[in-house]
Tab-separated table of C-alpha atoms in Angstrom:
chain	number	residue	atom	x	y	z
A	1	GLU	CA	0.000	0.000	0.000
A	2	THR	CA	1.514	3.322	-1.086
A	3	GLY	CA	1.200	6.197	1.352
A	4	VAL	CA	0.520	9.850	0.646
A	5	THR	CA	3.315	11.531	-1.263
A	6	GLN	CA	3.927	15.221	-1.860
A	7	SER	CA	6.213	17.178	-4.137
A	8	PRO	CA	8.366	19.110	-3.984
A	9	THR	CA	9.820	18.691	-0.518
A	10	HIS	CA	11.061	22.263	-0.271
A	11	LEU	CA	10.394	25.349	-2.323
A	12	ILE	CA	11.585	28.955	-2.206
A	13	LYS	CA	9.554	31.609	-3.996
A	14	THR	CA	9.500	35.381	-4.175
A	15	ARG	CA	6.599	37.515	-3.023
A	16	GLY	CA	4.064	37.953	-5.837
A	17	GLN	CA	4.947	34.712	-7.587
A	18	GLN	CA	2.690	31.713	-8.034
A	19	VAL	CA	3.304	28.174	-6.782
A	20	THR	CA	1.859	24.717	-7.424
A	21	LEU	CA	2.177	21.909	-4.898
A	22	ARG	CA	1.313	18.310	-5.713
A	23	CYS	CA	-0.102	15.401	-3.775
A	24	SER	CA	-0.711	11.748	-4.581
A	25	SER	CA	-3.280	10.156	-2.358
A	26	GLN	CA	-2.984	6.802	-0.684
A	27	SER	CA	-4.137	3.847	-2.713
A	28	GLY	CA	-7.907	3.378	-2.440
A	29	HIS	CA	-8.584	6.914	-1.176
A	30	ASN	CA	-10.807	9.292	-3.132
A	31	THR	CA	-10.691	12.446	-1.000
A	32	VAL	CA	-7.841	14.900	-0.545
A	33	SER	CA	-7.588	17.657	2.043
A	34	TRP	CA	-4.987	20.400	2.208
A	35	TYR	CA	-3.720	22.063	5.362
A	36	GLN	CA	-1.342	24.925	6.084
A	37	GLN	CA	0.922	24.585	9.114
A	38	ALA	CA	2.678	27.805	10.052
A	39	LEU	CA	5.660	27.658	12.375
A	40	GLY	CA	4.564	26.887	15.915
A	41	GLN	CA	0.943	26.331	14.940
A	42	GLY	CA	-1.310	23.395	14.292
A	43	PRO	CA	-2.411	22.596	10.746
A	44	GLN	CA	-5.177	24.855	9.401
A	45	PHE	CA	-7.721	23.447	6.968
A	46	ILE	CA	-7.529	25.043	3.509
A	47	PHE	CA	-9.969	22.946	1.473
A	48	GLN	CA	-10.995	19.442	0.533
A	49	TYR	CA	-11.591	17.776	-2.821
A	50	TYR	CA	-13.898	14.879	-3.559
A	51	ARG	CA	-14.811	13.623	-7.016
A	52	GLU	CA	-12.775	16.431	-8.549
A	53	GLU	CA	-14.826	19.141	-6.874
A	54	GLU	CA	-14.116	21.359	-3.898
A	55	ASN	CA	-16.022	20.008	-0.915
A	56	GLY	CA	-15.527	22.417	1.933
A	57	ARG	CA	-13.162	25.339	2.445
A	58	GLY	CA	-11.514	26.999	5.398
A	59	ASN	CA	-10.774	30.711	5.936
A	60	PHE	CA	-8.355	31.137	3.056
A	61	PRO	CA	-8.629	33.729	0.269
A	62	PRO	CA	-9.499	32.781	-3.328
A	63	ARG	CA	-5.847	33.009	-4.369
A	64	PHE	CA	-5.598	29.562	-2.777
A	65	SER	CA	-7.106	27.162	-5.266
A	66	GLY	CA	-6.904	23.505	-6.045
A	67	LEU	CA	-7.607	20.682	-8.394
A	68	GLN	CA	-8.291	17.003	-8.078
A	69	PHE	CA	-7.645	14.670	-10.969
A	70	PRO	CA	-9.460	11.468	-12.009
A	71	ASN	CA	-6.739	9.396	-10.315
A	72	TYR	CA	-7.518	11.329	-7.091
A	73	SER	CA	-4.180	13.131	-7.011
A	74	SER	CA	-4.401	16.822	-6.268
A	75	GLU	CA	-2.727	20.180	-6.700
A	76	LEU	CA	-2.707	23.237	-4.485
A	77	ASN	CA	-2.116	26.525	-6.273
A	78	VAL	CA	-1.306	29.770	-4.555
A	79	ASN	CA	-1.244	33.005	-6.529
A	80	ALA	CA	0.298	36.341	-5.592
A	81	LEU	CA	2.408	34.831	-2.821
A	82	GLU	CA	2.756	36.787	0.403
A	83	LEU	CA	5.398	36.467	3.088
A	84	ASP	CA	2.806	34.983	5.467
A	85	ASP	CA	2.262	32.098	3.066
A	86	SER	CA	5.562	30.655	4.268
A	87	ALA	CA	4.563	27.400	5.938
A	88	LEU	CA	4.474	23.630	5.717
A	89	TYR	CA	1.674	22.536	3.407
A	90	LEU	CA	0.193	19.177	4.244
A	91	CYS	CA	-1.915	16.947	2.094
A	92	ALA	CA	-4.118	14.282	3.632
A	93	SER	CA	-6.108	11.586	1.904
A	94	SER	CA	-9.123	9.672	3.089
A	95	SER	CA	-11.977	7.561	1.830
A	96	ALA	CA	-15.331	9.310	1.690
A	97	GLY	CA	-17.997	7.287	3.411
A	98	ALA	CA	-15.520	5.200	5.351
A	99	SER	CA	-16.452	4.659	8.954
A	100	SER	CA	-13.013	5.490	10.273
A	101	TYR	CA	-13.056	9.243	9.421
A	102	GLU	CA	-9.279	8.982	9.483
A	103	GLN	CA	-7.060	11.111	7.297
A	104	TYR	CA	-3.586	9.982	6.280
A	105	PHE	CA	-1.010	12.719	5.986
A	106	GLY	CA	1.877	13.179	3.623
A	107	PRO	CA	5.289	14.544	4.642
A	108	GLY	CA	4.452	18.052	3.508
A	109	THR	CA	5.999	20.710	1.290
A	110	ARG	CA	7.969	23.435	3.048
A	111	LEU	CA	7.310	26.723	1.230
A	112	THR	CA	9.445	29.759	1.947
A	113	VAL	CA	8.399	33.108	0.499
A	114	THR	CA	11.064	35.819	0.450
B	1	ALA	CA	-16.422	29.073	15.845
B	2	GLN	CA	-15.126	25.594	16.445
B	3	SER	CA	-11.732	25.502	18.122
B	4	VAL	CA	-9.334	23.185	19.910
B	5	SER	CA	-7.137	24.238	22.830
B	6	GLN	CA	-4.016	22.480	23.949
B	7	HIS	CA	-2.928	24.018	27.216
B	8	ASN	CA	0.634	22.782	27.377
B	9	HIS	CA	2.828	24.127	24.611
B	10	HIS	CA	6.092	22.658	25.857
B	11	VAL	CA	6.532	19.748	28.243
B	12	ILE	CA	9.820	18.328	29.498
B	13	LEU	CA	9.833	15.000	31.326
B	14	SER	CA	12.350	12.453	32.458
B	15	GLU	CA	12.089	8.902	31.229
B	16	ALA	CA	9.576	6.799	33.169
B	17	ALA	CA	7.577	9.863	34.214
B	18	SER	CA	3.856	9.895	33.584
B	19	LEU	CA	2.397	12.097	30.874
B	20	GLU	CA	-0.907	13.883	30.524
B	21	LEU	CA	-1.553	16.381	27.744
B	22	GLY	CA	-4.707	18.421	27.864
B	23	CYS	CA	-7.092	19.012	24.977
B	24	ASN	CA	-10.372	20.912	25.064
B	25	TYR	CA	-12.659	21.670	22.161
B	26	SER	CA	-15.545	24.012	21.572
B	27	TYR	CA	-18.379	22.457	19.612
B	28	GLY	CA	-21.837	21.669	20.854
B	29	GLY	CA	-22.600	18.664	18.703
B	30	THR	CA	-21.196	15.187	18.319
B	31	VAL	CA	-17.531	15.066	17.440
B	32	ASN	CA	-14.879	12.619	16.430
B	33	LEU	CA	-11.604	13.086	18.296
B	34	PHE	CA	-8.035	12.294	17.380
B	35	TRP	CA	-4.510	12.565	18.673
B	36	TYR	CA	-1.734	12.755	16.108
B	37	VAL	CA	2.009	12.652	16.722
B	38	GLN	CA	4.773	14.181	14.640
B	39	TYR	CA	8.224	12.757	15.364
B	40	PRO	CA	11.209	14.888	14.324
B	41	GLY	CA	11.538	14.816	10.561
B	42	GLN	CA	8.485	12.627	10.065
B	43	HIS	CA	4.920	13.215	8.979
B	44	LEU	CA	1.814	13.270	11.155
B	45	GLN	CA	0.794	9.836	12.377
B	46	LEU	CA	-2.398	8.783	14.123
B	47	LEU	CA	-1.951	7.826	17.787
B	48	LEU	CA	-5.563	7.111	18.633
B	49	LYS	CA	-9.121	8.099	17.842
B	50	TYR	CA	-12.535	8.226	19.465
B	51	PHE	CA	-15.836	7.962	17.634
B	52	SER	CA	-18.271	6.433	20.097
B	53	GLY	CA	-18.586	3.851	22.860
B	54	ASP	CA	-16.054	3.441	25.650
B	55	PRO	CA	-14.710	6.927	26.412
B	56	LEU	CA	-11.314	5.476	27.316
B	57	VAL	CA	-9.497	4.655	24.110
B	58	LYS	CA	-6.159	2.986	23.711
B	59	GLY	CA	-3.748	3.749	20.929
B	60	ILE	CA	-0.345	2.759	19.743
B	61	LYS	CA	2.844	2.783	21.817
B	62	GLY	CA	1.017	2.629	25.161
B	63	PHE	CA	-0.903	5.879	24.764
B	64	GLU	CA	-4.507	6.262	25.865
B	65	ALA	CA	-7.001	9.096	25.974
B	66	GLU	CA	-10.212	9.740	27.835
B	67	PHE	CA	-13.180	11.548	26.359
B	68	ILE	CA	-15.125	13.502	28.976
B	69	LYS	CA	-18.151	14.908	27.188
B	70	SER	CA	-19.240	17.167	30.044
B	71	LYS	CA	-15.845	18.854	30.039
B	72	PHE	CA	-15.401	18.883	26.245
B	73	SER	CA	-12.028	17.279	26.865
B	74	PHE	CA	-9.935	14.531	25.319
B	75	ASN	CA	-6.723	14.302	27.323
B	76	LEU	CA	-3.829	12.110	26.253
B	77	ARG	CA	-2.006	9.977	28.797
B	78	LYS	CA	0.903	7.587	29.041
B	79	PRO	CA	1.935	5.991	32.341
B	80	SER	CA	5.671	5.913	31.597
B	81	VAL	CA	7.286	7.900	28.792
B	82	GLN	CA	10.383	6.901	26.869
B	83	TRP	CA	13.030	8.995	25.185
B	84	SER	CA	11.569	7.919	21.846
B	85	ASP	CA	8.296	9.704	22.714
B	86	THR	CA	10.011	13.030	22.081
B	87	ALA	CA	7.759	14.586	19.457
B	88	GLU	CA	5.013	17.110	18.858
B	89	TYR	CA	1.487	16.019	19.715
B	90	PHE	CA	-1.650	17.414	18.119
B	91	CYS	CA	-5.232	17.044	19.218
B	92	ALA	CA	-7.818	17.246	16.423
B	93	VAL	CA	-11.577	17.336	16.283
B	94	THR	CA	-13.995	16.815	13.446
B	95	PRO	CA	-17.722	17.392	13.739
B	96	PHE	CA	-19.631	14.167	13.267
B	97	LYS	CA	-21.121	13.571	9.876
B	98	ALA	CA	-23.121	10.493	9.063
B	99	SER	CA	-21.115	9.931	5.931
B	100	GLY	CA	-18.894	11.677	3.510
B	101	THR	CA	-16.119	14.128	4.043
B	102	TYR	CA	-15.109	16.357	6.882
B	103	LYS	CA	-12.316	18.609	8.039
B	104	TYR	CA	-9.991	18.385	11.008
B	105	ILE	CA	-9.667	21.258	13.453
B	106	PHE	CA	-6.276	21.018	15.085
B	107	GLY	CA	-4.923	22.408	18.307
B	108	THR	CA	-1.651	24.321	18.303
B	109	GLY	CA	0.315	21.278	19.419
B	110	THR	CA	2.419	20.307	22.431
B	111	ARG	CA	6.141	19.760	22.090
B	112	LEU	CA	7.237	16.947	24.382
B	113	LYS	CA	10.867	16.436	25.207
B	114	VAL	CA	11.820	13.351	27.167
B	115	LEU	CA	15.186	13.397	28.878
B	116	ALA	CA	17.093	10.127	28.945
């Protein structure tokens, strides 16, 4: 069973640029959630994708957007990067309708905005 | 707004000491509760979870947690910690849904350092 993978591992961008982060969900999972973990904080929910559509969103501006593909992998796009976007971005996969309600997390992408 | 509070931000213990990490949530309805652990350089891993039934749940590596509904709490415990328990611990809550998808609300985490 393949776990959740994310790419890239680290990324440095300049303020105002755009970035795309990628996530491959665990085998058998059809739902992907994205979280932002700032330094010293717990993960904050950005949004969730199910059947290629956004299914719930946290308090993040529209410049945070995403996609889910037919193979259930996902992308997180952030436009017009700001310094405060520097954080660890976590992807988590799960199976909609499963009784366990458990999400499986990837290792994250560390984004630094300068 | 739904929120999760973890009262201890940093905890330092000697090996064999007992551990209790506090977690309180604010949500009036039924919730599912989780404790995740993040070892240095590793990704978040599930320690234990509570959905229903016995409020005392046991997880991996000797950890347990007790759900006290009247106190909106889900404290994590371990009778005797080991050096290898050094990690960051996160409490998370998700409002109950009969089916389908949901989001986690995480606390700010507790950094545990166990001295050998």
